[in-house]
Structure formats: structure tokens, C-alpha cells
């Protein structure tokens, strides 16, 4: 922005006020006030932009320049630069093309790597195909009266695209509302599909399945998705770095969740008599209140009072941002669709499990969590492959803490309303698996560094848990 630099020239060529743009950029990158030497203290996010610019220069085979930093800023669709352009009605693609033209004019004989055009328009095609499973499952159940296994499989396939649309609509709403409200929206709808499936199962009286799915969702995020993210990120990089503060906070909250599950289990072991069931339920309700309050304070800590420690970017939206009306409509329709598919899935799950020879514990711990969180899991692995490890950990660890501290307590009170005995007394296998997974994840992530082999180790632990669940009666 200084001395006629590329950003100033770009904004002027696009008809924007370069002075106001410079103020917004400096305000977003400044952690504190400049000292006497007038040097800025940059946030870790600004430093990541510089690292991305250095990578851009290395891959293009040229020296680092201000244009590379500008390209890195433009590639962040929710960054300050992108917001400046969006407010003026200018697309980031148009701005990037202008910068690349400048780079090519400086060295016309050197090849330049540009972002592939039109890729985002092809990515959602798999969802459009899988959406056919939604009417297909309804027809199989109510018209053809097909076997439960066929209904279960098609209902699972139908949940996948609907959960993806719910997540995408939430991201676009967050893009429109700003980081604080956006964070609350992500916290509210991040595991909506999983919550809806659990509520329907709870209404059907499948309390054990609901408990197993809670534990399975946490284990899936901690071991399967985090492991796949480390492997995907480490394929092209020898070392992965991420925010230690965020990882440490997630590890602490998951430890809190383990304590919340251990205490009711200990009470059940000490008082196994049937007369103590009401006390277990009341204890679970009290613990659920504490967990929800703790989760609320964690949002206040990470989104408001200590937001500077995290600097977590929201996931980029594909293509132009949706309007609020479209995002709300898509979110509402997808939510209704997930509710319908969950009804079919839950009513077919028991018979389908018997047909496949799978126990309720395996279905709850492994199958249903993968289905309910597939879209979010895929996003974490994809962004990890692009080197955005902070965002991948935010998805994996954030989803785990959300399930443990928000979804599970909410299901306790849903059971109270429905007349179901939904408590927090989990089986010893579930409690031990969750405790061991938390310990392993904390050991791997607390140093803020990782590599692909640590991802393999997490996947190995998940594989052993899956084997144990398969043989668990």
C-alpha cells in the first residue's frame, strides 16, 4: 500500500479509495499500537499471509515480491482484502487476475501458476447426485416397502448432501453477519445433523444408540478426522504447524468432558441398584447444566475476550456469497430434509444392523457418527491438504468439544421433555475409549507441530476402537 505499491495501484485501478483500504488493512494486521519506531506488531494471521506469499513465490520460481503477498491476501475469501473488494462489488477473481497480469508483465518469459478457474462450479455435483437418495429413500419406505437395509443405506446417503448444504448455508450466513455472530452460528448449527438424528433416535427409545453416537462422534473427530487431516497435510509438507493455544484449549475442554462422563459412571458403579436411577438422572442434569455454561464461557473467551489468541479464519465460501434470504431458505429446507431422513434411518437401523451382523454399539460408535458428520469431515481433510491446519483443527477439535459440552447436555434435556431416561451414564468401554483418545490427541497436538506419521498413529487408535466396538456385545 505504500509508495505506489501493487495494492495501492490495484485499488486505484478498480476505482477504490486506497487510503481507506490501507487503514482497514493495517487495523486488521495490528496487534497493538506502533512503538516509537512506527513498526507494526503483526498477528499470527498476518504472518501466515507472509508464509503463503513466500510459498507462492517459491512455486512460481521467482523472488518474493509485494505482488505475492497481495495474491495470498486475495485468496482468503473472508479476509480483510476480500471484504474491502466485496463492499465495493468487485470480485476477488477479477482482482487476482489483475495482479497476475502485473507479475507476468514484469517477467513475461516465466510461467505463472494461476488458480484454476471454474473449479467451484463443479464441486457440488456430487451433492446433486446424492440428493436423489432423499426421494429414493422415501419411495423405498412408503411405496415399495423395501427391506430395512435398503432404506437404511439410502437414508444414510440422503443425509450426506443435506448435511453439506446445512454447513454451507451456515458458512454463508456467517460471512454476512461478521466473525462474532458467525462463530455463534457455527456453534449452533455445526453439528445440527448429528443432533437431529440423535433426537429422532431418542424419541424412538434408542437411548443406548444415542449415547454410543455421542461418544462415536467425539472419537471420530479426534482420531479419524484429525488423523486423516494430518496425513493429507503431511503429504506435501515435512512439518505441520498450527495454533498451540487453540489446541490446548480444546484438549482442556475435552478433559472436562471426560470428567463429566466418568463421574456419573462412578456413581452407577457405586450404586448399581435400580432405586438409584432417579439420582443418576438428576446428577446428569446438573452436570449437563455445568457443561452448557462452560461451553458458553468458552465461546465468550474465544470469540470475544481473547479472540486475538486464536486468529482462526472461517472456512472459505465457494463462489460468491449467498444472500441472507437464500442462506436461510437452504438451511431450513436442509434441516427439514435431515429430519425426514433421520426418521427413516432410525426406524431401519435395528433391523439393518441385524441383517449386517452389526451390534448397536458398532452402529452408534462408528457408522452413524460418520454419516452425520461426513460433510464437515470432508471439509477438514480438504483444507488440511491445502496447508490450512489451523482451520482443519478448528473443525475437528471444535466439533468434538461442541458435541461433548453442548450436544450431549442438550440431549439430556430433550430426553426429559420426551419422557426418556437419557442420562450421562456411559459404558466403561465408551468412557475409557474417550479418555484414551483425549490423552493421545493432547500429546500429539499440544506442541503445535505434527507430521503425517502422527496422523497414522491417530488412525491406528481409531482402528483399534472400531475393532473393539465390533466385538462389543
Coordinates of C-alpha atoms in Angstrom, one line a residue, residues 109-374:
X109 CA 9.1 -15.4 -20.1
X110 CA 8.4 -17.1 -16.7
X111 CA 5.4 -19.4 -16.3
X112 CA 2.9 -18.4 -13.7
X113 CA 0.6 -20.6 -11.6
X114 CA -2.9 -19.3 -11.5
X115 CA -5.9 -20.6 -9.5
X116 CA -7.9 -23.0 -11.7
X117 CA -11.0 -21.3 -13.0
X118 CA -14.4 -22.8 -12.7
X119 CA -13.4 -25.4 -10.2
X120 CA -16.0 -24.3 -7.6
X121 CA -18.9 -24.7 -10.1
X122 CA -18.1 -28.4 -10.4
X123 CA -17.5 -29.3 -6.8
X124 CA -21.1 -29.5 -5.6
X125 CA -22.1 -32.0 -8.4
X126 CA -21.7 -35.0 -6.1
X127 CA -24.3 -33.5 -3.7
X128 CA -26.8 -33.1 -6.5
X129 CA -26.4 -36.8 -7.4
X130 CA -26.7 -37.9 -3.8
X131 CA -29.8 -35.8 -3.3
X132 CA -31.6 -38.4 -5.4
X133 CA -31.3 -40.6 -2.4
X134 CA -33.7 -38.4 -0.5
X135 CA -36.8 -39.1 -2.6
X136 CA -35.4 -42.6 -3.2
X137 CA -35.5 -43.5 0.5
X138 CA -39.0 -42.1 0.9
X139 CA -40.2 -44.2 -2.0
X140 CA -38.5 -47.3 -0.7
X141 CA -40.1 -46.9 2.7
X142 CA -43.7 -45.8 1.9
X143 CA -44.3 -47.0 -1.7
X144 CA -42.3 -50.1 -2.3
X145 CA -42.0 -51.2 1.4
X146 CA -38.4 -52.3 0.7
X147 CA -36.2 -54.2 3.2
X148 CA -34.9 -52.2 6.1
X149 CA -31.3 -52.5 4.9
X150 CA -32.1 -50.8 1.6
X151 CA -34.0 -48.0 3.4
X152 CA -31.1 -47.5 5.9
X153 CA -28.4 -47.3 3.1
X154 CA -30.4 -44.8 1.0
X155 CA -31.3 -42.7 4.1
X156 CA -27.6 -42.5 5.0
X157 CA -26.7 -41.4 1.5
X158 CA -29.5 -38.8 1.7
X159 CA -28.2 -37.3 4.9
X160 CA -24.7 -36.7 3.4
X161 CA -25.7 -33.9 0.9
X162 CA -28.2 -32.4 3.2
X163 CA -25.7 -32.0 6.0
X164 CA -23.3 -30.4 3.4
X165 CA -25.9 -27.9 2.5
X166 CA -26.6 -27.1 6.1
X167 CA -22.9 -26.4 6.7
X168 CA -22.6 -24.3 3.5
X169 CA -25.6 -22.2 4.4
X170 CA -24.3 -21.6 7.9
X171 CA -20.9 -20.5 6.4
X172 CA -22.6 -18.0 4.1
X173 CA -24.7 -16.6 6.9
X174 CA -21.5 -16.3 9.0
X175 CA -19.9 -14.5 6.1
X176 CA -22.7 -11.9 6.1
X177 CA -23.0 -11.4 9.9
X178 CA -19.4 -11.0 10.8
X179 CA -17.0 -13.1 12.9
X180 CA -18.7 -13.0 16.3
X181 CA -22.2 -13.8 15.2
X182 CA -20.7 -16.1 12.6
X183 CA -18.9 -18.0 15.3
X184 CA -22.2 -18.4 17.2
X185 CA -24.0 -19.6 14.1
X186 CA -21.3 -22.2 13.5
X187 CA -21.5 -23.2 17.2
X188 CA -25.3 -23.6 16.9
X189 CA -25.5 -25.4 13.5
X190 CA -22.1 -27.1 13.4
X191 CA -23.5 -30.5 14.5
X192 CA -27.1 -29.9 13.6
X193 CA -27.4 -33.1 11.5
X194 CA -26.0 -35.2 14.3
X195 CA -28.3 -33.5 16.8
X196 CA -31.4 -34.2 14.7
X197 CA -30.5 -37.8 14.2
X198 CA -29.9 -38.2 17.9
X199 CA -33.2 -36.6 18.8
X200 CA -35.2 -38.8 16.5
X201 CA -33.4 -41.9 17.9
X202 CA -34.1 -40.7 21.4
X203 CA -37.8 -40.3 20.6
X204 CA -37.8 -43.9 19.3
X205 CA -36.4 -45.0 22.7
X206 CA -32.9 -45.9 21.4
X207 CA -31.1 -44.4 24.3
X208 CA -28.1 -46.7 24.1
X209 CA -27.7 -45.9 20.4
X210 CA -27.8 -42.2 21.2
X211 CA -25.1 -42.5 23.9
X212 CA -22.9 -44.5 21.6
X213 CA -23.3 -42.0 18.8
X214 CA -22.2 -39.1 21.1
X215 CA -19.0 -41.0 22.0
X216 CA -18.5 -42.1 18.4
X217 CA -18.8 -38.5 17.1
X218 CA -16.1 -37.3 19.5
X219 CA -13.9 -40.2 18.7
X220 CA -14.4 -39.8 15.0
X221 CA -13.4 -36.1 15.2
X222 CA -10.4 -36.7 17.5
X223 CA -8.9 -39.8 15.8
X224 CA -10.3 -40.4 12.3
X225 CA -10.7 -36.9 11.0
X226 CA -7.7 -35.4 12.8
X227 CA -5.6 -38.4 11.6
X228 CA -6.7 -38.0 8.0
X229 CA -6.1 -34.2 8.2
X230 CA -2.5 -34.8 9.4
X231 CA -1.9 -37.4 6.6
X232 CA -3.4 -35.1 4.0
X233 CA -1.5 -32.1 5.2
X234 CA 1.8 -34.0 5.5
X235 CA 1.8 -35.5 2.0
X236 CA 3.4 -32.3 0.6
X237 CA 4.9 -30.9 3.8
X238 CA 7.5 -32.4 6.1
X239 CA 6.2 -30.4 9.1
X240 CA 2.8 -29.1 10.0
X241 CA 2.3 -26.1 12.3
X242 CA -0.9 -24.9 14.0
X243 CA -2.1 -22.7 16.9
X244 CA -1.0 -24.2 20.2
X245 CA -3.4 -22.1 22.2
X246 CA -6.4 -23.4 20.3
X247 CA -5.3 -27.0 20.6
X248 CA -4.6 -26.6 24.3
X249 CA -8.0 -25.1 25.0
X250 CA -9.7 -28.0 23.1
X251 CA -7.7 -30.5 25.0
X252 CA -8.7 -28.9 28.3
X253 CA -12.3 -28.9 27.4
X254 CA -12.3 -32.5 26.2
X255 CA -10.7 -33.5 29.5
X256 CA -13.6 -31.7 31.2
X257 CA -16.0 -33.7 29.1
X258 CA -14.2 -37.0 30.2
X259 CA -14.6 -35.9 33.8
X260 CA -18.3 -35.2 33.2
X261 CA -18.7 -38.8 31.9
X262 CA -16.6 -40.5 34.5
X263 CA -18.5 -39.1 37.5
X264 CA -21.9 -40.5 36.6
X265 CA -20.3 -43.8 35.6
X266 CA -18.6 -44.0 39.0
X267 CA -21.9 -43.2 40.7
X268 CA -23.6 -46.0 38.8
X269 CA -20.8 -48.4 39.8
X270 CA -21.1 -47.5 43.4
X271 CA -24.9 -47.6 43.4
X272 CA -26.0 -50.2 40.8
X273 CA -29.4 -50.7 42.4
X274 CA -32.5 -49.7 40.4
X275 CA -33.6 -47.3 43.1
X276 CA -30.6 -45.1 42.3
X277 CA -31.7 -44.5 38.6
X278 CA -33.5 -41.3 39.5
X279 CA -30.5 -39.9 41.3
X280 CA -28.4 -40.7 38.3
X281 CA -30.7 -38.8 36.1
X282 CA -30.7 -35.7 38.4
X283 CA -26.9 -35.9 38.6
X284 CA -26.7 -36.0 34.8
X285 CA -29.0 -33.0 34.5
X286 CA -26.8 -31.0 36.9
X287 CA -23.7 -32.0 35.1
X288 CA -25.3 -31.0 31.8
X289 CA -26.1 -27.5 33.1
X290 CA -22.4 -27.1 34.1
X291 CA -21.2 -28.3 30.7
X292 CA -23.5 -25.9 28.8
X293 CA -22.4 -23.0 31.0
X294 CA -18.8 -23.9 30.4
X295 CA -19.4 -24.1 26.7
X296 CA -21.0 -20.6 26.8
X297 CA -17.9 -19.2 28.6
X298 CA -15.6 -20.9 26.0
X299 CA -17.4 -19.0 23.2
X300 CA -17.1 -15.8 25.1
X301 CA -13.3 -16.5 25.6
X302 CA -12.5 -17.5 22.0
X303 CA -14.8 -15.1 20.2
X304 CA -14.7 -12.0 22.4
X305 CA -12.3 -11.5 25.2
X306 CA -9.3 -13.5 23.9
X307 CA -10.0 -13.6 20.2
X308 CA -6.6 -12.3 19.4
X309 CA -5.0 -15.6 20.7
X310 CA -6.8 -17.7 18.2
X311 CA -7.0 -15.8 14.9
X312 CA -8.9 -18.6 13.4
X313 CA -10.2 -18.0 9.9
X314 CA -13.6 -19.2 8.9
X315 CA -13.7 -21.7 6.1
X316 CA -13.8 -20.0 2.7
X317 CA -17.1 -20.0 0.8
X318 CA -17.1 -21.4 -2.7
X319 CA -18.1 -18.8 -5.3
X320 CA -19.9 -15.6 -4.5
X321 CA -21.5 -15.3 -1.1
X322 CA -25.2 -16.1 -0.8
X323 CA -27.7 -13.6 0.3
X324 CA -29.2 -13.9 3.7
X325 CA -32.6 -15.0 2.3
X326 CA -31.1 -17.7 0.2
X327 CA -28.9 -19.0 3.0
X328 CA -31.8 -19.1 5.5
X329 CA -34.1 -20.9 2.9
X330 CA -31.4 -23.5 2.1
X331 CA -30.7 -24.0 5.8
X332 CA -34.4 -24.5 6.6
X333 CA -35.0 -26.9 3.7
X334 CA -31.9 -28.9 4.5
X335 CA -32.9 -29.1 8.2
X336 CA -36.4 -30.5 7.2
X337 CA -34.7 -33.0 4.9
X338 CA -32.3 -34.2 7.5
X339 CA -35.3 -34.7 10.0
X340 CA -37.1 -36.8 7.4
X341 CA -34.1 -38.9 6.5
X342 CA -33.3 -39.3 10.2
X343 CA -36.8 -40.7 10.8
X344 CA -36.3 -43.3 8.1
X345 CA -32.7 -44.1 9.2
X346 CA -33.6 -44.6 12.9
X347 CA -36.6 -46.8 12.2
X348 CA -34.5 -49.0 9.9
X349 CA -31.3 -49.1 11.9
X350 CA -32.1 -52.0 14.2
X351 CA -33.2 -54.4 11.5
X352 CA -30.4 -53.3 9.2
X353 CA -27.9 -54.0 11.9
X354 CA -29.2 -57.5 12.4
X355 CA -29.1 -58.1 8.7
X356 CA -25.4 -57.0 8.5
X357 CA -24.5 -58.7 11.8
X358 CA -23.5 -55.4 13.4
X359 CA -24.1 -54.6 17.1
X360 CA -25.9 -51.5 18.2
X361 CA -22.6 -50.4 19.8
X362 CA -20.8 -50.5 16.5
X363 CA -23.6 -48.7 14.7
X364 CA -23.6 -46.0 17.3
X365 CA -19.9 -45.6 17.7
X366 CA -18.8 -45.9 14.1
X367 CA -21.5 -45.9 11.4
X368 CA -23.9 -43.2 12.4
X369 CA -21.3 -40.6 13.5
X370 CA -19.5 -40.9 10.1
X371 CA -22.8 -40.4 8.3
X372 CA -23.9 -37.4 10.4
X373 CA -20.6 -35.6 10.2
X374 CA -19.4 -36.7 6.7

